[in-house]
Tab-separated table of C-alpha atoms in Angstrom:
chain	number	residue	atom	x	y	z
T	281	UNK	CA	-225.674	49.268	36.963
T	282	UNK	CA	-223.884	52.480	37.852
T	283	UNK	CA	-220.972	51.493	35.608
T	284	UNK	CA	-223.384	50.876	32.715
T	285	UNK	CA	-225.040	54.276	33.226
T	286	UNK	CA	-221.633	55.933	33.327
T	287	UNK	CA	-220.650	54.196	30.087
T	288	UNK	CA	-223.890	55.334	28.450
T	289	UNK	CA	-223.223	58.903	29.508
T	290	UNK	CA	-219.711	58.770	28.059
T	291	UNK	CA	-221.001	57.366	24.768
T	292	UNK	CA	-223.654	60.078	24.624
T	293	UNK	CA	-220.977	62.730	24.947
T	294	UNK	CA	-218.887	61.094	22.217
T	295	UNK	CA	-221.763	60.699	19.794
T	296	UNK	CA	-223.946	63.720	20.402
T	297	UNK	CA	-222.802	67.231	19.461
T	298	UNK	CA	-222.007	69.601	22.277
T	299	UNK	CA	-222.594	73.253	21.433
T	300	UNK	CA	-222.312	76.270	23.657
T	301	UNK	CA	-224.483	78.367	21.344
T	302	UNK	CA	-228.121	77.665	20.604
T	303	UNK	CA	-227.610	78.477	16.911
T	304	UNK	CA	-224.379	76.471	16.510
T	305	UNK	CA	-224.523	73.806	13.776
T	306	UNK	CA	-224.625	70.138	14.704
T	307	UNK	CA	-223.217	67.221	12.755
T	308	UNK	CA	-225.894	65.331	10.850
T	309	UNK	CA	-225.787	62.294	8.579
T	310	UNK	CA	-228.474	61.090	6.161
T	311	UNK	CA	-228.840	57.671	4.539
T	312	UNK	CA	-229.617	58.063	0.828
T	313	UNK	CA	-230.881	54.481	0.675
T	314	UNK	CA	-233.435	55.096	3.424
T	315	UNK	CA	-234.209	58.568	2.095
T	316	UNK	CA	-235.118	56.995	-1.245
T	317	UNK	CA	-237.611	54.722	0.518
T	318	UNK	CA	-238.982	57.495	2.759
T	319	UNK	CA	-239.643	59.882	-0.132
T	320	UNK	CA	-241.150	57.110	-2.256
T	321	UNK	CA	-243.576	55.968	0.440
T	322	UNK	CA	-244.465	59.202	2.228
T	323	UNK	CA	-242.593	62.359	1.256
T	324	UNK	CA	-242.676	65.020	3.957
T	325	UNK	CA	-241.324	68.553	4.240
T	326	UNK	CA	-238.610	67.135	6.486
T	327	UNK	CA	-237.377	64.531	4.014
T	328	UNK	CA	-237.694	66.950	1.092
T	329	UNK	CA	-235.540	69.315	3.159
T	330	UNK	CA	-232.777	66.683	3.320
T	331	UNK	CA	-233.655	65.904	6.941
T	332	UNK	CA	-232.585	69.333	8.143
T	333	UNK	CA	-229.156	69.468	6.499
T	334	UNK	CA	-228.062	73.045	5.867
T	335	UNK	CA	-224.675	72.147	4.370
T	336	UNK	CA	-223.228	68.923	2.993
T	337	UNK	CA	-219.576	68.350	3.847
T	338	UNK	CA	-219.135	65.051	2.034
T	339	UNK	CA	-220.307	61.480	1.693
T	340	UNK	CA	-219.347	58.040	2.968
T	341	UNK	CA	-219.733	54.649	1.336
T	342	UNK	CA	-221.338	52.163	3.728
T	343	UNK	CA	-220.273	48.929	2.028
T	344	UNK	CA	-221.939	46.705	4.615
T	345	UNK	CA	-225.409	48.191	4.039
T	346	UNK	CA	-224.865	49.110	0.366
T	347	UNK	CA	-225.623	52.710	1.192
T	348	UNK	CA	-224.340	56.231	0.561
T	349	UNK	CA	-224.278	58.439	3.647
T	350	UNK	CA	-224.344	62.202	3.244
T	351	UNK	CA	-222.880	64.077	6.183
T	352	UNK	CA	-222.693	67.744	7.029
T	353	UNK	CA	-224.220	70.381	9.252
T	354	UNK	CA	-227.692	71.148	10.539
T	355	UNK	CA	-227.788	74.760	11.678
T	356	UNK	CA	-230.919	76.209	13.329
T	357	UNK	CA	-230.096	79.652	11.906
T	358	UNK	CA	-229.622	78.589	8.264
T	359	UNK	CA	-232.107	77.612	5.562
T	360	UNK	CA	-232.496	73.903	4.937
T	361	UNK	CA	-231.179	72.406	1.734
T	362	UNK	CA	-233.564	71.105	-0.924
T	363	UNK	CA	-233.580	67.443	-1.895
T	364	UNK	CA	-234.833	68.468	-5.340
T	365	UNK	CA	-231.673	70.529	-5.905
T	366	UNK	CA	-229.486	67.520	-5.111
T	367	UNK	CA	-231.525	65.240	-7.362
T	368	UNK	CA	-231.305	67.721	-10.241
T	369	UNK	CA	-227.540	68.031	-9.756
T	370	UNK	CA	-227.075	64.232	-9.740
T	371	UNK	CA	-229.259	63.742	-12.813
T	372	UNK	CA	-227.306	66.463	-14.613
T	373	UNK	CA	-223.946	64.909	-13.676
T	374	UNK	CA	-225.049	61.428	-14.811
T	375	UNK	CA	-225.722	62.529	-18.386
T	376	UNK	CA	-222.679	63.362	-20.508
T	377	UNK	CA	-224.962	64.854	-23.171
T	378	UNK	CA	-226.425	67.503	-20.868
T	379	UNK	CA	-224.683	70.845	-20.430
T	380	UNK	CA	-223.673	72.003	-16.933
T	381	UNK	CA	-226.341	74.052	-15.113
T	382	UNK	CA	-226.313	77.669	-16.267
T	383	UNK	CA	-228.527	80.709	-16.664
T	384	UNK	CA	-228.358	84.072	-18.380
T	385	UNK	CA	-230.529	87.177	-18.521
T	386	UNK	CA	-229.844	88.941	-21.807
T	387	UNK	CA	-231.102	92.194	-23.347
T	388	UNK	CA	-232.731	92.239	-26.765
T	389	UNK	CA	-230.280	93.651	-29.374
T	390	UNK	CA	-233.039	96.001	-30.542
T	391	UNK	CA	-233.165	97.488	-27.043
T	392	UNK	CA	-229.409	98.043	-27.178
T	393	UNK	CA	-229.779	99.828	-30.517
T	394	UNK	CA	-232.383	102.133	-28.983
T	395	UNK	CA	-230.074	102.867	-26.064
T	396	UNK	CA	-227.243	103.698	-28.462
T	397	UNK	CA	-229.530	106.120	-30.262
T	398	UNK	CA	-230.428	107.829	-26.973
T	399	UNK	CA	-226.735	107.966	-26.113
T	400	UNK	CA	-225.953	109.672	-29.414
T	401	UNK	CA	-228.652	112.303	-28.895
T	402	UNK	CA	-227.579	112.819	-25.285
T	403	UNK	CA	-224.038	113.667	-26.374
T	404	UNK	CA	-225.173	116.089	-29.072
T	405	UNK	CA	-227.376	118.333	-26.955
T	406	UNK	CA	-226.406	120.906	-24.343
T	407	UNK	CA	-229.986	121.581	-23.243
T	408	UNK	CA	-230.321	120.428	-19.581
T	409	UNK	CA	-234.056	119.768	-19.929
T	410	UNK	CA	-233.561	117.712	-23.064
T	411	UNK	CA	-230.763	115.748	-21.397
T	412	UNK	CA	-233.030	115.027	-18.440
T	413	UNK	CA	-235.818	113.896	-20.787
T	414	UNK	CA	-233.399	111.644	-22.659
T	415	UNK	CA	-232.278	110.222	-19.324
T	416	UNK	CA	-235.885	109.301	-18.561
T	417	UNK	CA	-236.199	107.742	-22.017
T	418	UNK	CA	-233.065	105.723	-21.394
T	419	UNK	CA	-234.422	104.354	-18.122
T	420	UNK	CA	-237.735	103.424	-19.744
T	421	UNK	CA	-236.071	101.644	-22.661
T	422	UNK	CA	-233.498	99.967	-20.413
T	423	UNK	CA	-236.271	98.438	-18.304
T	424	UNK	CA	-237.795	96.604	-21.247
T	425	UNK	CA	-237.968	92.816	-20.745
T	426	UNK	CA	-234.790	90.766	-20.954
T	427	UNK	CA	-234.798	87.104	-21.936
T	428	UNK	CA	-234.165	84.446	-19.274
T	429	UNK	CA	-232.299	81.375	-20.517
T	430	UNK	CA	-231.701	78.178	-18.543
T	431	UNK	CA	-229.392	75.313	-19.510
T	432	UNK	CA	-228.725	71.906	-17.999
T	433	UNK	CA	-231.659	71.832	-15.565
T	434	UNK	CA	-235.466	72.044	-15.798
T	435	UNK	CA	-236.497	75.687	-15.883
T	436	UNK	CA	-239.451	75.631	-13.472
T	437	UNK	CA	-237.481	74.432	-10.453
T	438	UNK	CA	-236.024	75.863	-7.271
T	439	UNK	CA	-232.556	75.205	-8.708
T	440	UNK	CA	-233.167	77.433	-11.735
T	441	UNK	CA	-234.980	80.018	-9.620
T	442	UNK	CA	-231.929	80.482	-7.369
T	443	UNK	CA	-229.627	81.010	-10.352
T	444	UNK	CA	-231.946	83.600	-11.891
T	445	UNK	CA	-232.543	85.488	-8.632
T	446	UNK	CA	-228.813	85.592	-7.880
T	447	UNK	CA	-228.037	86.976	-11.326
T	448	UNK	CA	-230.815	89.565	-11.148
T	449	UNK	CA	-229.872	90.733	-7.649
T	450	UNK	CA	-226.266	91.141	-8.779
T	451	UNK	CA	-227.313	93.478	-11.585
T	452	UNK	CA	-229.328	95.569	-9.138
T	453	UNK	CA	-226.259	95.766	-6.902
T	454	UNK	CA	-224.125	96.806	-9.883
T	455	UNK	CA	-226.289	99.742	-10.901
T	456	UNK	CA	-226.873	100.863	-7.316
T	457	UNK	CA	-230.642	100.347	-7.276
T	458	UNK	CA	-230.121	97.764	-4.517
T	459	UNK	CA	-228.062	99.300	-1.714
T	460	UNK	CA	-226.397	96.470	0.192
T	461	UNK	CA	-225.244	98.886	2.925
T	462	UNK	CA	-221.900	97.155	3.327
T	463	UNK	CA	-218.996	99.302	4.404
T	464	UNK	CA	-216.254	99.367	1.789
T	465	UNK	CA	-218.441	97.900	-0.963
T	466	UNK	CA	-219.452	100.188	-3.842
T	467	UNK	CA	-221.755	99.637	-6.785
T	468	UNK	CA	-220.477	99.967	-10.333
T	469	UNK	CA	-222.520	103.162	-10.638
T	470	UNK	CA	-220.862	104.552	-7.490
T	471	UNK	CA	-217.399	103.815	-8.867
T	472	UNK	CA	-218.167	105.500	-12.172
T	473	UNK	CA	-219.904	108.459	-10.563
T	474	UNK	CA	-216.913	109.127	-8.309
T	475	UNK	CA	-214.552	109.077	-11.279
T	476	UNK	CA	-216.919	111.237	-13.348
T	477	UNK	CA	-217.120	113.863	-10.610
T	478	UNK	CA	-213.335	113.904	-10.371
T	479	UNK	CA	-213.022	114.247	-14.155
T	480	UNK	CA	-215.477	117.148	-14.179
T	481	UNK	CA	-213.536	118.974	-11.495
T	482	UNK	CA	-210.369	118.530	-13.541
T	483	UNK	CA	-212.072	119.708	-16.705
T	484	UNK	CA	-211.625	116.322	-18.367
T	485	UNK	CA	-214.246	114.977	-20.824
T	486	UNK	CA	-216.563	112.179	-19.779
T	487	UNK	CA	-216.418	109.053	-21.954
T	488	UNK	CA	-219.626	107.661	-23.400
T	489	UNK	CA	-220.870	104.907	-21.121
T	490	UNK	CA	-222.964	102.622	-23.319
T	491	UNK	CA	-220.824	102.108	-26.400
T	492	UNK	CA	-220.202	98.799	-24.714
T	493	UNK	CA	-222.157	96.544	-22.366
T	494	UNK	CA	-220.706	94.851	-19.316
T	495	UNK	CA	-221.432	91.160	-18.986
T	496	UNK	CA	-221.171	89.672	-15.490
T	497	UNK	CA	-221.399	86.003	-14.581
T	498	UNK	CA	-220.801	83.799	-11.540
T	499	UNK	CA	-218.371	80.874	-11.692
T	500	UNK	CA	-216.867	78.399	-9.204
T	501	UNK	CA	-213.487	79.925	-8.358
T	502	UNK	CA	-212.185	76.970	-6.384
T	503	UNK	CA	-213.605	73.578	-5.458
T	504	UNK	CA	-211.393	71.137	-3.569
T	505	UNK	CA	-211.900	67.847	-1.742
T	506	UNK	CA	-210.043	65.022	-0.014
T	507	UNK	CA	-210.885	61.340	-0.231
T	508	UNK	CA	-209.860	57.953	1.076
T	509	UNK	CA	-211.169	54.971	3.040
T	510	UNK	CA	-214.489	55.136	1.195
T	511	UNK	CA	-215.185	58.734	2.172
T	512	UNK	CA	-215.068	62.093	0.389
T	513	UNK	CA	-214.717	65.388	2.261
T	514	UNK	CA	-215.604	68.640	0.520
T	515	UNK	CA	-213.289	71.489	1.409
T	516	UNK	CA	-213.185	74.850	-0.304
T	517	UNK	CA	-215.994	76.087	-2.544
T	518	UNK	CA	-215.722	79.734	-3.501
T	519	UNK	CA	-217.946	81.684	-5.852
T	520	UNK	CA	-216.426	84.340	-8.085
T	521	UNK	CA	-217.975	87.089	-10.205
T	522	UNK	CA	-216.324	87.664	-13.589
T	523	UNK	CA	-216.875	90.346	-16.190
T	524	UNK	CA	-216.084	91.227	-19.777
T	525	UNK	CA	-216.938	94.092	-22.086
T	526	UNK	CA	-219.184	93.473	-25.073
T	527	UNK	CA	-220.286	95.638	-27.994
T	528	UNK	CA	-223.146	95.598	-30.477
T	529	UNK	CA	-221.767	94.582	-33.872
T	530	UNK	CA	-223.133	95.423	-37.312
T	531	UNK	CA	-225.161	92.209	-37.361
T	532	UNK	CA	-227.033	93.326	-34.244
T	533	UNK	CA	-225.567	90.836	-31.779
T	534	UNK	CA	-223.307	91.235	-28.768
T	535	UNK	CA	-219.641	90.441	-29.359
T	536	UNK	CA	-216.932	90.103	-26.737
T	537	UNK	CA	-214.084	92.606	-26.770
T	538	UNK	CA	-211.850	90.161	-24.920
T	539	UNK	CA	-211.207	92.655	-22.143
T	540	UNK	CA	-212.887	93.971	-19.016
T	541	UNK	CA	-213.943	97.533	-18.312
T	542	UNK	CA	-211.702	98.720	-15.422
T	543	UNK	CA	-214.618	99.831	-13.252
T	544	UNK	CA	-216.630	96.677	-13.987
T	545	UNK	CA	-213.583	94.598	-13.092
T	546	UNK	CA	-213.158	96.515	-9.824
T	547	UNK	CA	-216.819	95.912	-8.982
T	548	UNK	CA	-216.599	92.186	-9.830
T	549	UNK	CA	-213.463	91.714	-7.723
T	550	UNK	CA	-215.042	93.556	-4.796
T	551	UNK	CA	-218.219	91.454	-5.081
T	552	UNK	CA	-216.135	88.259	-5.052
T	553	UNK	CA	-214.049	89.394	-2.067
T	554	UNK	CA	-217.186	90.367	-0.125
T	555	UNK	CA	-219.294	87.385	-1.221
T	556	UNK	CA	-219.824	85.977	2.276
T	557	UNK	CA	-220.806	89.405	3.653
T	558	UNK	CA	-223.195	89.941	0.758
T	559	UNK	CA	-224.723	86.496	1.387
T	560	UNK	CA	-225.633	87.628	4.902
T	561	UNK	CA	-227.619	90.545	3.459
T	562	UNK	CA	-228.938	88.690	0.405
T	563	UNK	CA	-229.608	85.028	1.380
T	564	UNK	CA	-229.945	84.017	-2.278
T	565	UNK	CA	-226.147	84.064	-2.470
T	566	UNK	CA	-225.903	81.500	0.296
T	567	UNK	CA	-228.339	79.385	-1.702
T	568	UNK	CA	-226.213	79.863	-4.811
T	569	UNK	CA	-223.044	78.829	-2.966
T	570	UNK	CA	-224.752	75.660	-1.717
T	571	UNK	CA	-225.895	74.876	-5.271
T	572	UNK	CA	-222.262	74.972	-6.369
T	573	UNK	CA	-221.414	72.534	-3.567
T	574	UNK	CA	-224.239	70.213	-4.654
T	575	UNK	CA	-223.092	70.276	-8.284
T	576	UNK	CA	-219.550	69.411	-7.204
T	577	UNK	CA	-220.857	66.712	-4.872
T	578	UNK	CA	-222.919	65.196	-7.692
T	579	UNK	CA	-219.865	65.027	-9.950
T	580	UNK	CA	-217.865	63.314	-7.214
T	581	UNK	CA	-220.678	60.818	-6.622
T	582	UNK	CA	-220.479	59.986	-10.317
T	583	UNK	CA	-216.686	60.017	-10.676
T	584	UNK	CA	-216.153	57.756	-7.653
T	585	UNK	CA	-218.702	55.284	-9.008
T	586	UNK	CA	-220.859	55.619	-5.895
T	587	UNK	CA	-224.099	56.369	-7.736
T	588	UNK	CA	-223.517	53.601	-10.278
T	589	UNK	CA	-222.665	51.029	-7.594
T	590	UNK	CA	-225.795	51.689	-5.527
T	591	UNK	CA	-228.204	52.830	-8.241
T	592	UNK	CA	-230.597	49.984	-7.424
T	593	UNK	CA	-231.111	51.407	-3.935
T	594	UNK	CA	-231.629	54.932	-5.281
T	595	UNK	CA	-233.907	54.138	-8.197
T	596	UNK	CA	-236.797	56.323	-7.063
T	597	UNK	CA	-234.696	59.427	-6.420
T	598	UNK	CA	-232.596	59.061	-9.559
T	599	UNK	CA	-235.332	58.398	-12.080
T	600	UNK	CA	-238.872	58.535	-10.704
T	601	UNK	CA	-239.116	61.370	-8.200
T	602	UNK	CA	-240.897	64.413	-9.622
T	603	UNK	CA	-239.310	67.623	-8.425
T	604	UNK	CA	-241.539	70.426	-7.218
T	605	UNK	CA	-242.625	72.977	-9.816
T	606	UNK	CA	-241.313	76.449	-8.971
T	607	UNK	CA	-242.388	78.932	-11.679
T	608	UNK	CA	-239.506	80.875	-13.227
T	609	UNK	CA	-240.229	83.890	-15.424
T	610	UNK	CA	-239.120	83.607	-19.050
T	611	UNK	CA	-238.350	87.327	-19.063
T	612	UNK	CA	-237.560	89.985	-16.476
T	613	UNK	CA	-237.546	93.788	-16.595
T	614	UNK	CA	-234.147	95.149	-17.533
T	615	UNK	CA	-232.216	97.047	-14.888
T	616	UNK	CA	-231.163	100.479	-16.087
T	617	UNK	CA	-229.945	103.444	-14.128
T	618	UNK	CA	-229.333	107.127	-14.796
T	619	UNK	CA	-227.466	109.294	-12.340
T	620	UNK	CA	-226.852	113.014	-12.435
T	621	UNK	CA	-223.284	113.940	-11.619
T	622	UNK	CA	-222.628	117.521	-10.530
T	623	UNK	CA	-219.315	119.260	-10.019
T	624	UNK	CA	-218.523	122.859	-9.088
T	625	UNK	CA	-215.845	124.390	-11.287
T	626	UNK	CA	-214.136	127.490	-9.875
T	627	UNK	CA	-212.746	130.405	-11.910
T	628	UNK	CA	-215.400	131.120	-12.835
T	629	UNK	CA	-217.693	129.256	-10.449
T	630	UNK	CA	-219.959	127.039	-12.474
T	631	UNK	CA	-222.180	124.053	-11.835
T	632	UNK	CA	-221.829	121.357	-14.460
T	633	UNK	CA	-224.258	118.456	-14.673
T	634	UNK	CA	-223.596	115.197	-16.460
T	635	UNK	CA	-225.476	111.930	-16.690
T	636	UNK	CA	-224.251	108.382	-16.324
T	637	UNK	CA	-226.194	105.341	-17.418
T	638	UNK	CA	-225.644	101.619	-17.082
T	639	UNK	CA	-226.768	98.485	-18.850
T	640	UNK	CA	-225.527	94.951	-18.313
T	641	UNK	CA	-226.197	91.302	-19.060
T	642	UNK	CA	-224.848	88.174	-17.441
T	643	UNK	CA	-225.571	84.858	-15.855
T	644	UNK	CA	-224.488	81.911	-13.753
T	645	UNK	CA	-222.209	79.085	-14.900
T	646	UNK	CA	-221.972	75.879	-12.843
T	647	UNK	CA	-219.303	73.931	-14.699
T	648	UNK	CA	-217.755	72.785	-11.410
T	649	UNK	CA	-214.569	70.724	-11.678
T	650	UNK	CA	-213.498	69.486	-8.235
T	651	UNK	CA	-209.761	69.224	-7.571
T	652	UNK	CA	-208.383	66.688	-5.114
T	653	UNK	CA	-206.004	67.966	-2.445
T	654	UNK	CA	-204.557	66.722	0.816
T	655	UNK	CA	-205.921	68.138	4.029
T	656	UNK	CA	-203.764	71.238	4.633
T	657	UNK	CA	-203.732	70.820	8.407
T	658	UNK	CA	-202.415	67.275	8.068
T	659	UNK	CA	-199.835	67.682	5.312
T	660	UNK	CA	-196.770	67.003	7.488
T	661	UNK	CA	-197.449	63.252	7.703
T	662	UNK	CA	-197.777	61.093	4.623
T	663	UNK	CA	-200.832	59.140	5.788
T	664	UNK	CA	-202.333	61.618	8.235
T	665	UNK	CA	-205.046	62.819	5.865
T	666	UNK	CA	-206.143	59.209	5.320
T	667	UNK	CA	-206.333	58.701	9.073
T	668	UNK	CA	-208.340	61.903	9.430
T	669	UNK	CA	-210.831	60.821	6.774
T	670	UNK	CA	-211.057	57.339	8.284
T	671	UNK	CA	-211.745	58.949	11.655
T	672	UNK	CA	-214.634	60.964	10.261
T	673	UNK	CA	-216.048	57.862	8.601
T	674	UNK	CA	-215.801	55.959	11.875
T	675	UNK	CA	-217.494	58.775	13.819
T	676	UNK	CA	-220.394	59.018	11.361
T	677	UNK	CA	-221.008	55.285	10.968
T	678	UNK	CA	-220.402	54.644	14.655
T	679	UNK	CA	-223.215	56.999	15.614
T	680	UNK	CA	-225.726	55.185	13.410
T	681	UNK	CA	-228.189	53.165	15.477
T	682	UNK	CA	-229.228	50.685	12.798
T	683	UNK	CA	-229.205	50.073	9.052
T	684	UNK	CA	-232.774	51.404	8.877
T	685	UNK	CA	-231.960	54.755	10.489
T	686	UNK	CA	-232.850	57.593	8.126
T	687	UNK	CA	-230.753	60.309	9.761
T	688	UNK	CA	-228.718	60.780	12.929
T	689	UNK	CA	-226.504	63.338	14.625
T	690	UNK	CA	-222.817	62.980	15.391
T	691	UNK	CA	-220.102	65.056	16.985
T	692	UNK	CA	-218.509	67.498	14.569
T	693	UNK	CA	-214.706	67.167	14.477
T	694	UNK	CA	-212.896	70.094	16.068
């Protein structure tokens, strides 16, 4: 009896996660086959929250039970994932005719024409009061509604809402109206204002700032995975912010210049480098990063044939489940900013005031294309990555109590 109790204790240690911190993530696995049945018969907040998963690290094919097992992390300090987001990603990946998920928030060309007119009048006058009034006009015009466009996914969903909020928050960070308070990170307005002040002190002219518009958009910078033994492990998934300069052509539409404004490029590179820090301040960027992982996961589920092989056991989730309606605005107020830049010129001493103004458009592109790589920590041995993947599969399936278990915890590999 004592020996049996000792064996049980040892097995508990091997199967159950051991964490020294209360907020440390635990390993969690979820059966898609049983999740399909659970949501079909009695959907709950728990099942719609992917049984507490906060990150998916891959999936395993359970040939014996004709099941797909998602595995990842369940962290008490992180927001739960949304089953609806995964379903939308899988449905999008299944259809070759549907475009990848994407969003954009674009200004009306007529608004841009009005801003160009204000810019022209601003440059022609030397009256400080008139310049200030024109600055107010610019802000008012720049805040006129911009059109929200969604591709590849239903618009009134949490998935689309995350893309739109991430894009909108980025624009606020660019023009400085949203201070992220991160050391070493500067808004696009800050970068331009610093250069403008320096130019004023040197007696150099300030360039016009709205002859062109900066477009920003998020893309998957890198998405890698390893696979073998009926398992797929997601590795790196980085989000990158890109930019290009656009101008208003004679036909009244925005046209790419094929180049990036130096300051906009500096801002985009800084945003990308500080993405994880920004996500701590603005949780929507963690949500966006997880969406990219789900889109990549969905493509791998399709490309490996997993969804096709077990479609009969996932019929409700794949075709019948109705995702929750999350209203998404069809238009949002534009984000425009005017900043007064002052420099003191000596000999003679003089205070010079100039104005800077920003306008931008952009979006989110989720054309994720996963690339297969070997596990970097196991590259010295030819078959070591296969053994590592097989070990993870064994740990996950070994911790499952029965074929009817919906979810279970397992020990995360060190």
